[in-house]
CSV table of C-alpha atoms in Angstrom, one decimal:
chain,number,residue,atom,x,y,z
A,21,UNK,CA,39.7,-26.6,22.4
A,22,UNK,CA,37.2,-25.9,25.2
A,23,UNK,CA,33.6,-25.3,23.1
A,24,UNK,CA,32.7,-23.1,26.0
A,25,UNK,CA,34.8,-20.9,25.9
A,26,UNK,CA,33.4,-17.0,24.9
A,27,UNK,CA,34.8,-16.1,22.0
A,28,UNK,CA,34.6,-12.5,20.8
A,29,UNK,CA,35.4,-11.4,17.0
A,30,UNK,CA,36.1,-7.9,16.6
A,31,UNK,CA,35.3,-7.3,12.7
A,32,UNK,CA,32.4,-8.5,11.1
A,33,UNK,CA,34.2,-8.4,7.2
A,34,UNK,CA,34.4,-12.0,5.9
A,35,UNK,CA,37.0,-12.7,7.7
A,36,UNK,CA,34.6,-12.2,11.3
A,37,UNK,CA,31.6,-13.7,9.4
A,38,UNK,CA,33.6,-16.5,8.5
A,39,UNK,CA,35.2,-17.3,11.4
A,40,UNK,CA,32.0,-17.1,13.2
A,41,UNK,CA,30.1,-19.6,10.7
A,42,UNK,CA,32.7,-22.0,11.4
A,43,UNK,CA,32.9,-21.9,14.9
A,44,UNK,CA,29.4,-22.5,15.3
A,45,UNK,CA,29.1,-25.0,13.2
A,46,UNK,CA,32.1,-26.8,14.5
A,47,UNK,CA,30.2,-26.7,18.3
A,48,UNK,CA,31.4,-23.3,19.7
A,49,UNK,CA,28.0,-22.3,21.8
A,50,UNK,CA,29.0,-18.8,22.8
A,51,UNK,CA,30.3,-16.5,19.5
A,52,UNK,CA,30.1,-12.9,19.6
A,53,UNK,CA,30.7,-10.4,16.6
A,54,UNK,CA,31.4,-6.9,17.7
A,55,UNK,CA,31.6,-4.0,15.0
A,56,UNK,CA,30.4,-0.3,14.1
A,57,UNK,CA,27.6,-1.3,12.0
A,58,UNK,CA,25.4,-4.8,11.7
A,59,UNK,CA,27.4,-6.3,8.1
A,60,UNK,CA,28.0,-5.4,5.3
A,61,UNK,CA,29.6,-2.8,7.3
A,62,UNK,CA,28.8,0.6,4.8
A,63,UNK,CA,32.4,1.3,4.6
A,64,UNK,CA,34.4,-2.2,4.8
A,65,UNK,CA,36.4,-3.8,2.4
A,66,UNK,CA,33.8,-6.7,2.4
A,67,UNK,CA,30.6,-4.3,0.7
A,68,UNK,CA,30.3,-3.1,-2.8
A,69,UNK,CA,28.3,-4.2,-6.1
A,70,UNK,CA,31.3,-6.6,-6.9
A,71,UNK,CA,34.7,-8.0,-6.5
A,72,UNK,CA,36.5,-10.7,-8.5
A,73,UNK,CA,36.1,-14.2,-7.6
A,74,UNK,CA,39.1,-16.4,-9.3
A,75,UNK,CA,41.6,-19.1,-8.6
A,76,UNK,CA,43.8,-17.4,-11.0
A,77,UNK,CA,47.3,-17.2,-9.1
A,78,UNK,CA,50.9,-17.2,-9.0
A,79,UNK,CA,51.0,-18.8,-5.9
A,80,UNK,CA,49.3,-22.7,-5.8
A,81,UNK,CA,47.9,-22.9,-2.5
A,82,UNK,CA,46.1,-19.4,-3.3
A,83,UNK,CA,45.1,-21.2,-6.4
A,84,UNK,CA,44.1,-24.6,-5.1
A,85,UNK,CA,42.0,-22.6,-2.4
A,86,UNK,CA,40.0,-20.2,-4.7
A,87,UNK,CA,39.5,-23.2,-6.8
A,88,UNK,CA,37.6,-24.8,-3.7
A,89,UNK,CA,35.6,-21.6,-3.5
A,90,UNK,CA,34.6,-21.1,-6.9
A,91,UNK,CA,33.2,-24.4,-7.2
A,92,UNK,CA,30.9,-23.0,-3.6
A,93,UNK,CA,30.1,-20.0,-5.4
A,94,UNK,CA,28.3,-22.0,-7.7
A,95,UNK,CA,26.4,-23.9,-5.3
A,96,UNK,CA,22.9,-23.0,-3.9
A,97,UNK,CA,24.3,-21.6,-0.6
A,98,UNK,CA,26.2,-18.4,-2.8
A,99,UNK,CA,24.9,-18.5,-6.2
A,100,UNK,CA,22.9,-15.8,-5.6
A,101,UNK,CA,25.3,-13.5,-5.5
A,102,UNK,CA,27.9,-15.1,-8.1
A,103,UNK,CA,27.9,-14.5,-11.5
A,104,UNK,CA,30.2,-16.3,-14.0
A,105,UNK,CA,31.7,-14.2,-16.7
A,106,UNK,CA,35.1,-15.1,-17.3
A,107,UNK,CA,38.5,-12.9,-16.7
A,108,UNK,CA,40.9,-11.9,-19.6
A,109,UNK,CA,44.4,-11.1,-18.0
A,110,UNK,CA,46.8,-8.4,-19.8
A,111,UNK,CA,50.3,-7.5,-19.8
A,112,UNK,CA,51.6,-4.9,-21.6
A,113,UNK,CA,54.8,-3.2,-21.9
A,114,UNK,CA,55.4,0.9,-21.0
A,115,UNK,CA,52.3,3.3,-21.6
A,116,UNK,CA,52.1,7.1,-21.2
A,117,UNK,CA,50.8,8.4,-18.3
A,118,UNK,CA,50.5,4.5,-16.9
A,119,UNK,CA,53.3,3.2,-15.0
A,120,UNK,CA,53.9,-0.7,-15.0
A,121,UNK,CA,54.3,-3.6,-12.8
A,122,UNK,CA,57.7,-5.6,-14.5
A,123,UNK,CA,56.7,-8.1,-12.3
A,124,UNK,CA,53.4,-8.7,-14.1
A,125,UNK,CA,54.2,-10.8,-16.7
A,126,UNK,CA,56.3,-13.1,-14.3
A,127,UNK,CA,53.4,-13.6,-12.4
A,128,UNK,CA,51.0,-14.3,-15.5
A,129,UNK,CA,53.4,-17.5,-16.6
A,130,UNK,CA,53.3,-18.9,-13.4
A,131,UNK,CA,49.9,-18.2,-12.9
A,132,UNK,CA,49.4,-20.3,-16.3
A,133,UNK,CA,52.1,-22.7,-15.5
A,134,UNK,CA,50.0,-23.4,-12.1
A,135,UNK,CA,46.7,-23.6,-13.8
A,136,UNK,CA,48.0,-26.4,-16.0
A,137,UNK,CA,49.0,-28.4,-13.3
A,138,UNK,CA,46.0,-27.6,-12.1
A,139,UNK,CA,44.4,-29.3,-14.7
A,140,UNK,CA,42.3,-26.3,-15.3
A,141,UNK,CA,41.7,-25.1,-19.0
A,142,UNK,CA,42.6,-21.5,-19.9
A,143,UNK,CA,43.3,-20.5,-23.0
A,144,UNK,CA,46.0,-17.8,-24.7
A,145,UNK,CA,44.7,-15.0,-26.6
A,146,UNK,CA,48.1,-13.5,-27.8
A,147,UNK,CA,47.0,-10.3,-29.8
A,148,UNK,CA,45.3,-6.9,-29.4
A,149,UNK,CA,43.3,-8.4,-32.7
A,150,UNK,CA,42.5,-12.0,-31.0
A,151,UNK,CA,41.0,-10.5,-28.1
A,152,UNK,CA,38.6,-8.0,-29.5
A,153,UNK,CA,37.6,-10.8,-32.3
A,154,UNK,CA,37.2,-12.7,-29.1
A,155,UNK,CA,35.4,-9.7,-27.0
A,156,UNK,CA,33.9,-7.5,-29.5
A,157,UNK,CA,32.5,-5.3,-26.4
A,158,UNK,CA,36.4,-3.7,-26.0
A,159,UNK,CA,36.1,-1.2,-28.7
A,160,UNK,CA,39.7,0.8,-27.7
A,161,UNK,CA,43.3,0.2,-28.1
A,162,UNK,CA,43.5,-2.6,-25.4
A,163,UNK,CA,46.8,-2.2,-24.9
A,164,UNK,CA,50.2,-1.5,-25.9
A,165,UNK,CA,53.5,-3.1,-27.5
A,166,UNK,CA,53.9,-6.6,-25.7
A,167,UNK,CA,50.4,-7.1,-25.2
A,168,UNK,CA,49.5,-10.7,-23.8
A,169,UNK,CA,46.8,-11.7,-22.4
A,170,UNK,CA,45.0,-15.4,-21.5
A,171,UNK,CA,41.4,-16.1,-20.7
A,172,UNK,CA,39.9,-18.3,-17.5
A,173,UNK,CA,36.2,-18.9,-18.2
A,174,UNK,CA,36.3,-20.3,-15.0
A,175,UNK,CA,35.5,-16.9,-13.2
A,176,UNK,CA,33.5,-14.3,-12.4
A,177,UNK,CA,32.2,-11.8,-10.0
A,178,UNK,CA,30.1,-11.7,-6.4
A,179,UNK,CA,28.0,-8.7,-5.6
A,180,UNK,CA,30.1,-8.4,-2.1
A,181,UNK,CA,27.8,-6.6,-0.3
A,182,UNK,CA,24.6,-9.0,-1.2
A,183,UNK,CA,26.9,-11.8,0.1
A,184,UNK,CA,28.7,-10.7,2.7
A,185,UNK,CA,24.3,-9.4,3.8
A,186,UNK,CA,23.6,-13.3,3.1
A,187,UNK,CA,26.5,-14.5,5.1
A,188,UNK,CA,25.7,-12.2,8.4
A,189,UNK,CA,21.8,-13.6,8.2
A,190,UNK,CA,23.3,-17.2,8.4
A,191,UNK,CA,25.7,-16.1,10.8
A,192,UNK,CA,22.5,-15.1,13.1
A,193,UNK,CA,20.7,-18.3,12.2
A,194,UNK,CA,23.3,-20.1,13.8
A,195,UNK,CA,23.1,-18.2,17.0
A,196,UNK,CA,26.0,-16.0,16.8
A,197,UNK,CA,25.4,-12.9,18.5
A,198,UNK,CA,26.3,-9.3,17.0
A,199,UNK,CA,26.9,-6.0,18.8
A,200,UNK,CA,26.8,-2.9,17.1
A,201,UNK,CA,27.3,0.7,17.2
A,202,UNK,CA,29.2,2.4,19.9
A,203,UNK,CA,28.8,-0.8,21.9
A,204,UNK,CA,30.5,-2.6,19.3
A,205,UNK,CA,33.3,-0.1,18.3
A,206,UNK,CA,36.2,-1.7,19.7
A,207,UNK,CA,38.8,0.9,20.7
A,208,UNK,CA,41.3,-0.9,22.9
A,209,UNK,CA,41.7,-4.0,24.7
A,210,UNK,CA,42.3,-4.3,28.7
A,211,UNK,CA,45.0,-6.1,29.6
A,212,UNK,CA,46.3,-8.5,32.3
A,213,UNK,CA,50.1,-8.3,33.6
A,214,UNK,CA,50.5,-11.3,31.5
A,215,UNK,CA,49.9,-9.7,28.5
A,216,UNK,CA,46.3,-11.9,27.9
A,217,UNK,CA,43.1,-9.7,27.1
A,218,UNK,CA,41.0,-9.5,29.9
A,219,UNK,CA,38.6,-7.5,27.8
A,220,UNK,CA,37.4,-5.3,24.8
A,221,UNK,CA,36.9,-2.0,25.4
A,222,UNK,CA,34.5,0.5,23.0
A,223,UNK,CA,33.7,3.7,22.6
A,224,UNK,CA,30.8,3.7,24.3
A,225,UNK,CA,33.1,2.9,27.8
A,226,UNK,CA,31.5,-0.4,27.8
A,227,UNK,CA,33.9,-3.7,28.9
A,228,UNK,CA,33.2,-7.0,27.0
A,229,UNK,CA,34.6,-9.8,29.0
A,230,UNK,CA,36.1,-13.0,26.8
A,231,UNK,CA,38.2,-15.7,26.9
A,232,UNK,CA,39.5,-15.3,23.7
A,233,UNK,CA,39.5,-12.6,21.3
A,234,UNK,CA,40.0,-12.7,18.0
A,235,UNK,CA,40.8,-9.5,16.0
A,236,UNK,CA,39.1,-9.5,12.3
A,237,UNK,CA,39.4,-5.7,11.4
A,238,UNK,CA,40.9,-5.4,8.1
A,239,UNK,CA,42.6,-1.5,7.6
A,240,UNK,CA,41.6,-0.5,11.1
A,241,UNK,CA,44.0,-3.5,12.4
A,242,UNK,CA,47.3,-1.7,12.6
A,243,UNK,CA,45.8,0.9,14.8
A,244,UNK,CA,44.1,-1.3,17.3
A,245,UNK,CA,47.0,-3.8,18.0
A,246,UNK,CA,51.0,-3.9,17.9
A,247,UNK,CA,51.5,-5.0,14.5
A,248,UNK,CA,54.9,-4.4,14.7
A,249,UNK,CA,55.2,-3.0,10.5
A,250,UNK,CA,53.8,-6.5,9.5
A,251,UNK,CA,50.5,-4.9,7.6
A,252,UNK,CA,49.7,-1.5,6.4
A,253,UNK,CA,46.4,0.0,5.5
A,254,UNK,CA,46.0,1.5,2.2
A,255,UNK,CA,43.4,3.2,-0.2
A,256,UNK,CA,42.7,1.9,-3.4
A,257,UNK,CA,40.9,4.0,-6.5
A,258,UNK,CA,37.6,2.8,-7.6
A,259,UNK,CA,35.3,4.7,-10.2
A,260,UNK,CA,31.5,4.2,-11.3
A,261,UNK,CA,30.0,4.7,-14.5
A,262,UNK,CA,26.2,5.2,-15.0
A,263,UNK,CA,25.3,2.9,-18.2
A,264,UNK,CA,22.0,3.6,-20.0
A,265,UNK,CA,19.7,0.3,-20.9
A,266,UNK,CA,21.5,0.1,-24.1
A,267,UNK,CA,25.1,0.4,-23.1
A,268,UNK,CA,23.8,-2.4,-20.6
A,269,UNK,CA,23.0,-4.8,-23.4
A,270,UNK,CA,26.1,-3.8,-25.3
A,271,UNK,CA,28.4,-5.3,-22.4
A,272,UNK,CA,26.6,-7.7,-20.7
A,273,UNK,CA,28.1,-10.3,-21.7
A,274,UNK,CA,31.7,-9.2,-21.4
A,275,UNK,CA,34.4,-10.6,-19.1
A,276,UNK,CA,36.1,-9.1,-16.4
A,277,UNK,CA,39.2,-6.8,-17.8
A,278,UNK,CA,42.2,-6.7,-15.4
A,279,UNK,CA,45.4,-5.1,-16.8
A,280,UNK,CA,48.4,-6.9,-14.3
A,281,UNK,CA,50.8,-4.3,-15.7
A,282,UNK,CA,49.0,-1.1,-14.9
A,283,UNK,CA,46.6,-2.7,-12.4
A,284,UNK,CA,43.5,-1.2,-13.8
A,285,UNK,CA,40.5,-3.7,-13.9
A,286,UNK,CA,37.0,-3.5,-14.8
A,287,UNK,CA,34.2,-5.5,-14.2
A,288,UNK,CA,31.1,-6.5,-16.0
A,289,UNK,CA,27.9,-4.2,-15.8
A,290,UNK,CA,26.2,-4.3,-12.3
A,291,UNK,CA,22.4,-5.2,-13.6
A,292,UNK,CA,20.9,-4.0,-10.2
A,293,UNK,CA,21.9,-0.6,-10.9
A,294,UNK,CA,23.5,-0.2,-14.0
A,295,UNK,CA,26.9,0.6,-13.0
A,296,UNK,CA,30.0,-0.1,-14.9
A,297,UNK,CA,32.6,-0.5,-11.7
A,298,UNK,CA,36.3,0.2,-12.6
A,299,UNK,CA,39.3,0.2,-10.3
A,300,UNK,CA,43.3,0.0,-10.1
A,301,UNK,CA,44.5,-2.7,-8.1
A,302,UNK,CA,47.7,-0.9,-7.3
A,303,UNK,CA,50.1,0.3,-4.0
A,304,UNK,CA,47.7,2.8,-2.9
A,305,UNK,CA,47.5,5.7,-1.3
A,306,UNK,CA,48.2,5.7,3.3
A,307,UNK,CA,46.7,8.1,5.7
A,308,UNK,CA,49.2,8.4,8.6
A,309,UNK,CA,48.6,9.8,12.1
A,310,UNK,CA,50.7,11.9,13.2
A,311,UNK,CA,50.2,10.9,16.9
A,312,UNK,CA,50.9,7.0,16.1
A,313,UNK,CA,52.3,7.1,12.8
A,314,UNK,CA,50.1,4.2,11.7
A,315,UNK,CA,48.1,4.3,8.5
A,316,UNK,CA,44.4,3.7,8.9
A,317,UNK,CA,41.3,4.6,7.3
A,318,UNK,CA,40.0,8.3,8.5
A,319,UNK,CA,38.0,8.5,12.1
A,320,UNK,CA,34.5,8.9,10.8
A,321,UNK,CA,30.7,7.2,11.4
A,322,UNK,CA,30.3,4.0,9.2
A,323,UNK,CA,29.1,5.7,6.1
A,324,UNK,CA,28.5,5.2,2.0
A,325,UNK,CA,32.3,5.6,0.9
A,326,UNK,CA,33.2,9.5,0.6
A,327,UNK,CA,33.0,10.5,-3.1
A,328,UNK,CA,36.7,11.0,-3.4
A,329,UNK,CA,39.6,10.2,-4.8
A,330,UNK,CA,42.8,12.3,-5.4
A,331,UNK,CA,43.0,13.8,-9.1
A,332,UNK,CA,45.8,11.8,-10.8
A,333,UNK,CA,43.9,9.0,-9.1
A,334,UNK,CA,40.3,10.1,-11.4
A,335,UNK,CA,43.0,11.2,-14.6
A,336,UNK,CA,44.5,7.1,-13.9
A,337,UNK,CA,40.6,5.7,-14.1
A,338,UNK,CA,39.9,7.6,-17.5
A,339,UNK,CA,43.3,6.2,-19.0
A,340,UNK,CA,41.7,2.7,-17.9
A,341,UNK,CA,38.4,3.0,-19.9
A,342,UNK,CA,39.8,5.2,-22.5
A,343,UNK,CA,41.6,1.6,-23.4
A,344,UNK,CA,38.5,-0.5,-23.3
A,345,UNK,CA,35.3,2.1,-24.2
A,346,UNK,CA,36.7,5.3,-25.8
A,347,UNK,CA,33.1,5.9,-26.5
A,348,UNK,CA,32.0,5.9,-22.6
A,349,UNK,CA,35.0,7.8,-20.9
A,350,UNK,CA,33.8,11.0,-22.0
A,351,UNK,CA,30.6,10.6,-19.8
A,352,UNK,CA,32.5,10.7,-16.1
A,353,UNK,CA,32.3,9.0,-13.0
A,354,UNK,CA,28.9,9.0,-11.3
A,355,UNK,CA,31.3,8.8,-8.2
A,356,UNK,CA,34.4,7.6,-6.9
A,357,UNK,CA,35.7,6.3,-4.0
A,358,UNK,CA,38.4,5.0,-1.9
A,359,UNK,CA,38.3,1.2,-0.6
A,360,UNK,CA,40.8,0.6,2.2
A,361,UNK,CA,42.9,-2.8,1.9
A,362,UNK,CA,45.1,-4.5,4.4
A,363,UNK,CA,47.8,-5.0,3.0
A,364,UNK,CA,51.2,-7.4,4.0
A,365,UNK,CA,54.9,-7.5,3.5
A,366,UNK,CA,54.1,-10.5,0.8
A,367,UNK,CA,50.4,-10.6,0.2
A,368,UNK,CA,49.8,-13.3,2.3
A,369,UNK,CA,47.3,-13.3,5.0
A,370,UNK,CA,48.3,-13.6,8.9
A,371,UNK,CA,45.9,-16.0,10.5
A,372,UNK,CA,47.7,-16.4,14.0
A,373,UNK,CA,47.9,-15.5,17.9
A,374,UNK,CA,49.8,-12.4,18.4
A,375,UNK,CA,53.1,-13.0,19.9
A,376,UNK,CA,52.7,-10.7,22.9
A,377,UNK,CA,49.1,-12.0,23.9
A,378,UNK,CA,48.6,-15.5,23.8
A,379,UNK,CA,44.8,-15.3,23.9
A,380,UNK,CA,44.0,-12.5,21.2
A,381,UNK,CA,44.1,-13.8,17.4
A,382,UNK,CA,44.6,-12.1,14.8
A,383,UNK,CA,42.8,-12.6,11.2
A,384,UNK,CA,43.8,-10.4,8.8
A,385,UNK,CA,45.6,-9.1,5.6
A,386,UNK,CA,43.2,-9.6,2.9
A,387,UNK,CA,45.5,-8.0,0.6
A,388,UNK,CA,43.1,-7.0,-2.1
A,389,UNK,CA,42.1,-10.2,-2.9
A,390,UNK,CA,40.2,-12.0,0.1
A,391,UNK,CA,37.1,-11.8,-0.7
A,392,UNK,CA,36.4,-14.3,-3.2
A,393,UNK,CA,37.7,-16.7,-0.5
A,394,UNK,CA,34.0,-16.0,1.5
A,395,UNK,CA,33.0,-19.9,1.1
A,396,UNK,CA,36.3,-21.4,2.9
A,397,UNK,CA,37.4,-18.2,4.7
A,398,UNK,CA,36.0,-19.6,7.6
A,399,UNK,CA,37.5,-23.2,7.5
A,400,UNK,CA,41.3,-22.3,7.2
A,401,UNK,CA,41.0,-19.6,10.2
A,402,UNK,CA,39.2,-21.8,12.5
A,403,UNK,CA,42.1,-24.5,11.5
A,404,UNK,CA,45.1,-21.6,12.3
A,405,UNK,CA,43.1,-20.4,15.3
A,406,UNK,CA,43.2,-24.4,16.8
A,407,UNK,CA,46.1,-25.2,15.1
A,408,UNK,CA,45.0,-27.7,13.2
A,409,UNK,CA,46.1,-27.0,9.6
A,410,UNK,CA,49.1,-28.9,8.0
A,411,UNK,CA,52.4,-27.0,9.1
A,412,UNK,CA,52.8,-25.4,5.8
A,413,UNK,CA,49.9,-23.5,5.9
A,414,UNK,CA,50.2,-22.9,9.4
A,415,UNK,CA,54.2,-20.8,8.9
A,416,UNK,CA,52.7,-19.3,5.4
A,417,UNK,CA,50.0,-17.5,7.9
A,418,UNK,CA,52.0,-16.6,11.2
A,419,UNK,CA,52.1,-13.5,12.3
A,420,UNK,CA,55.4,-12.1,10.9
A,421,UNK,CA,58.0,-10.6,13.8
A,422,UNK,CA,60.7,-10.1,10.8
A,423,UNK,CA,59.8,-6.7,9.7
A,424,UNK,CA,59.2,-5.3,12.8
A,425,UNK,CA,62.4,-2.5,12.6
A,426,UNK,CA,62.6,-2.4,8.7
A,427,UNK,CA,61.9,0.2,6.5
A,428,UNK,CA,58.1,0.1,5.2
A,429,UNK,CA,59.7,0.6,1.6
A,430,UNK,CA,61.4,-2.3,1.5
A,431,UNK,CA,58.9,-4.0,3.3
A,432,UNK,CA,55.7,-3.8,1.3
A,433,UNK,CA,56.7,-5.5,-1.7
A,434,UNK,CA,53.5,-7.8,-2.5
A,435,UNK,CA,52.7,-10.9,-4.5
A,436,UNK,CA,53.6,-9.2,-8.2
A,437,UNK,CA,50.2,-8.8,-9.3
A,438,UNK,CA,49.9,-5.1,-8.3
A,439,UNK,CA,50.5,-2.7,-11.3
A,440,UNK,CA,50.5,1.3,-11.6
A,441,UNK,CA,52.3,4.1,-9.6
A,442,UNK,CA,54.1,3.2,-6.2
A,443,UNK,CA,52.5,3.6,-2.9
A,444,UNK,CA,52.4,7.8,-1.5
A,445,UNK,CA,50.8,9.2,1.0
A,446,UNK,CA,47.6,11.6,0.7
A,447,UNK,CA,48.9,15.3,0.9
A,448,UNK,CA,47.0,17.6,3.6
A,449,UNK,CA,45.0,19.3,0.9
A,450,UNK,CA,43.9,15.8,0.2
A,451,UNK,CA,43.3,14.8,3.3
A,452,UNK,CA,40.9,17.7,4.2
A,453,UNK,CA,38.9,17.2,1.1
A,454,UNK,CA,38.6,13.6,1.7
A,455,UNK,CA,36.8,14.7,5.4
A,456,UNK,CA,34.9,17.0,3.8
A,457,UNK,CA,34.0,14.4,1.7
A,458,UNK,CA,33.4,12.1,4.4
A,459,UNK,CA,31.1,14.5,6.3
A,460,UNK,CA,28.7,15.0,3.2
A,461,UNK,CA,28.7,11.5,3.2
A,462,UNK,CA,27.6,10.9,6.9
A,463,UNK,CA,25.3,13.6,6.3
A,464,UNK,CA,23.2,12.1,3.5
A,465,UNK,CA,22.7,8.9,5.8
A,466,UNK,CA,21.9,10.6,8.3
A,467,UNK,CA,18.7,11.8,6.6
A,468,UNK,CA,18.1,9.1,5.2
């Protein structure tokens, strides 16, 4: 690869960042990041107070590579932002009100079986009884008839936002160069009769010439490049729970809670602000345009995320912690909100040149689980992008051309480890109170 070249990322999520950090410090002298809003962008997938960071898998080289990042985490560079607490993984059979994954206890064993060959400890905890003798913080039923579980204290949580922050200042150190705001909000690319990019295009009418683009844009992907029903944005339920000083003290030391069967997961309290942070790592909910019948993330400023969720969505977050703190439910969300994944056919990411144009690359399909990957990221993209990983890796992260006339239902069929109800579309009375929602939001920055 020519080290010259101009390389513009559009997306500055950790898949940008990362793919940034490792150009430049692989030689690249000219990098460019363009986006909405200097990272961590307000409303990306890459900010919040947390987000699991594991090597607990079904799949090996998912494991084998969150292994490599959890031992980063650790190191000066991330620590900061990493705290170790340990996961406890649950399966459970039917519960009212909860649909289940069937798939999730399939993916638990062979999660297991590939931590043993691992070599990694993790231990069983087989019983409602064993686990709150184990965690005396979970003070509710736990779960229900078949409840499993095993514990990785090998795990933890990153406050994204800090890092991603931490990530983006090193990113500048480096010399990469950021554009931001209208000048940085890609909206189309200009092409050549060829089919290569000549240039970006944003909403500000400005051209941003390149020799090779490379598309980092999480949800907002499918709506800014063919991706021919290979990836599909989707919302995702989170809630957050003021804790007073002693509720703080009560669960500080607790581990992460994630439920594979209904997909509800809960994290440790955030000491910075005293928020408990539950979510349900489930199919979602889409937001289709009716003009390009593509699912994306609403039109709207980068912004806090919209206090809003749909109401089964808020009824699904109060089953959660009814399980694990029947004494907290009752107090309510503080807020909720919706955090946009990218999600694909299988899970896996695509880290390849689109088919059509042979200088635009495409870095994407975090799935709901990319984030704890911010330490390596970088390296395996940079390989795909010069084609230098191991041929494996290289097919496990083309861009897919298989699903491009199938139906999205039998398409979108993930890893196993989502749980809960199936993937629906937000109705129009939810869709106009999410913009409402939305607007309020953009209008408390504003006076900010």
């Amino acid at each position: 690869m020519d080290k010259n070249e101009r390389i513009v990322i559009v997306g500055a999520g950790i898949f940008g960042l990362g793919t940034a950090m490792t150009l430049k410090e692989q030689g690249y002298r000219n990098v460019t990041v363009l986006d909405r809003a200097m990272p961590p962008v307000p409303d990306g997938s890459s900010n919040d107070i947390s987000r699991v960071i594991r090597f607990d898998y079904g799949d090996e080289v998912y494991a084998r590579m969150g292994k490599e990042a959890f031992d980063l985490w650790k190191t000066p560079t991330y620590k900061e932002a990493f705290h170790q607490s340990g996961c406890l993984w649950v399966t459970q059979k039917d519960t009212p009100g909860q649909p289940v994954q069937p798939a999730a206890e399939e993916y638990s064993r062979k999660t297991r079986e590939i931590l043993t060959k691992m070599g990694e400890p993790w231990h069983s905890v087989p019983t409602v009884e064993a686990a709150k003798k184990e965690f005396p913080e979970f003070t509710g039923q736990l779960g229900t008839d078949g409840f499993y579980s095993f514990c990785n204290t090998s795990a933890g949580w990153a406050d994204a936002g800090l890092a991603t922050g931490r990530m983006a200042a090193r990113c500048v150190a480096a010399g990469v160069s950021f554009i931001t705001g209208p000048d940085g909000q890609v909206t189309d690319f200009e092409k050549r009769p060829d089919g290569t990019i000549e240039a970006a295009r944003t909403s500000s009418g400005n051209l941003i010439k390149a020799d090779k683009f490379i598309v980092a844009t999480g949800a907002w992907t499918a709506s800014l490049i063919p991706a021919w029903n290979s990836m599909i944005a989707a919302a995702q339920i989170v809630g957050y729970m003021r804790l007073s000083p002693e509720e703080m003290i009560r669960l500080k030391d607790m581990p992460i809670y994630f439920n594979l069967s209904t997909g509800f997961f809960c994290f440790p309290p955030h000491d910075g602000t005293n928020i408990l942070k539950v979510a349900v790592h489930s199919y979602g909910y889409t937001h289709t345009s009716q003009e390009s019948n593509i699912s994306a993330p609403p039109s709207a400023p980068p912004s806090t995320r919209a206090n809003f969720v749909p109401e089964e969505a808020v009824t699904r977050l109060h089953l959660g912690m009814r399980d694990l703190f029947p004494d907290l439910e009752p107090k309510g969300f503080e807020r909720v909100a919706l955090c946009w994944y990218n999600d694909t056919p299988t899970g896996d990411f695509i880290m390849d040149y689109h088919p059509d144009h042979k200088n635009l690359f495409i870095a994407t399909g975090g799935s709901g689980h990319a984030f704890k990957f911010l330490p390596v990221i970088g390296k395996y993209i940079v390989g795909c992008f010069e084609k230098k990983l191991p041929k494996d890796l290289l097919q496990k992260w083309k861009f897919p051309t298989e699903y491009k006339d199938r139906f999205q239902g039998d398409v979108f069929t993930g890893d196993g480890s989502r749980g809960g109800p199936e993937r629906r579309e937000l109705t129009p009375k939810e869709t106009d109170t999410y913009h409402t929602a939305l607007t309020a939001a953009s209008m408390r920055k504003s006076k900010l």
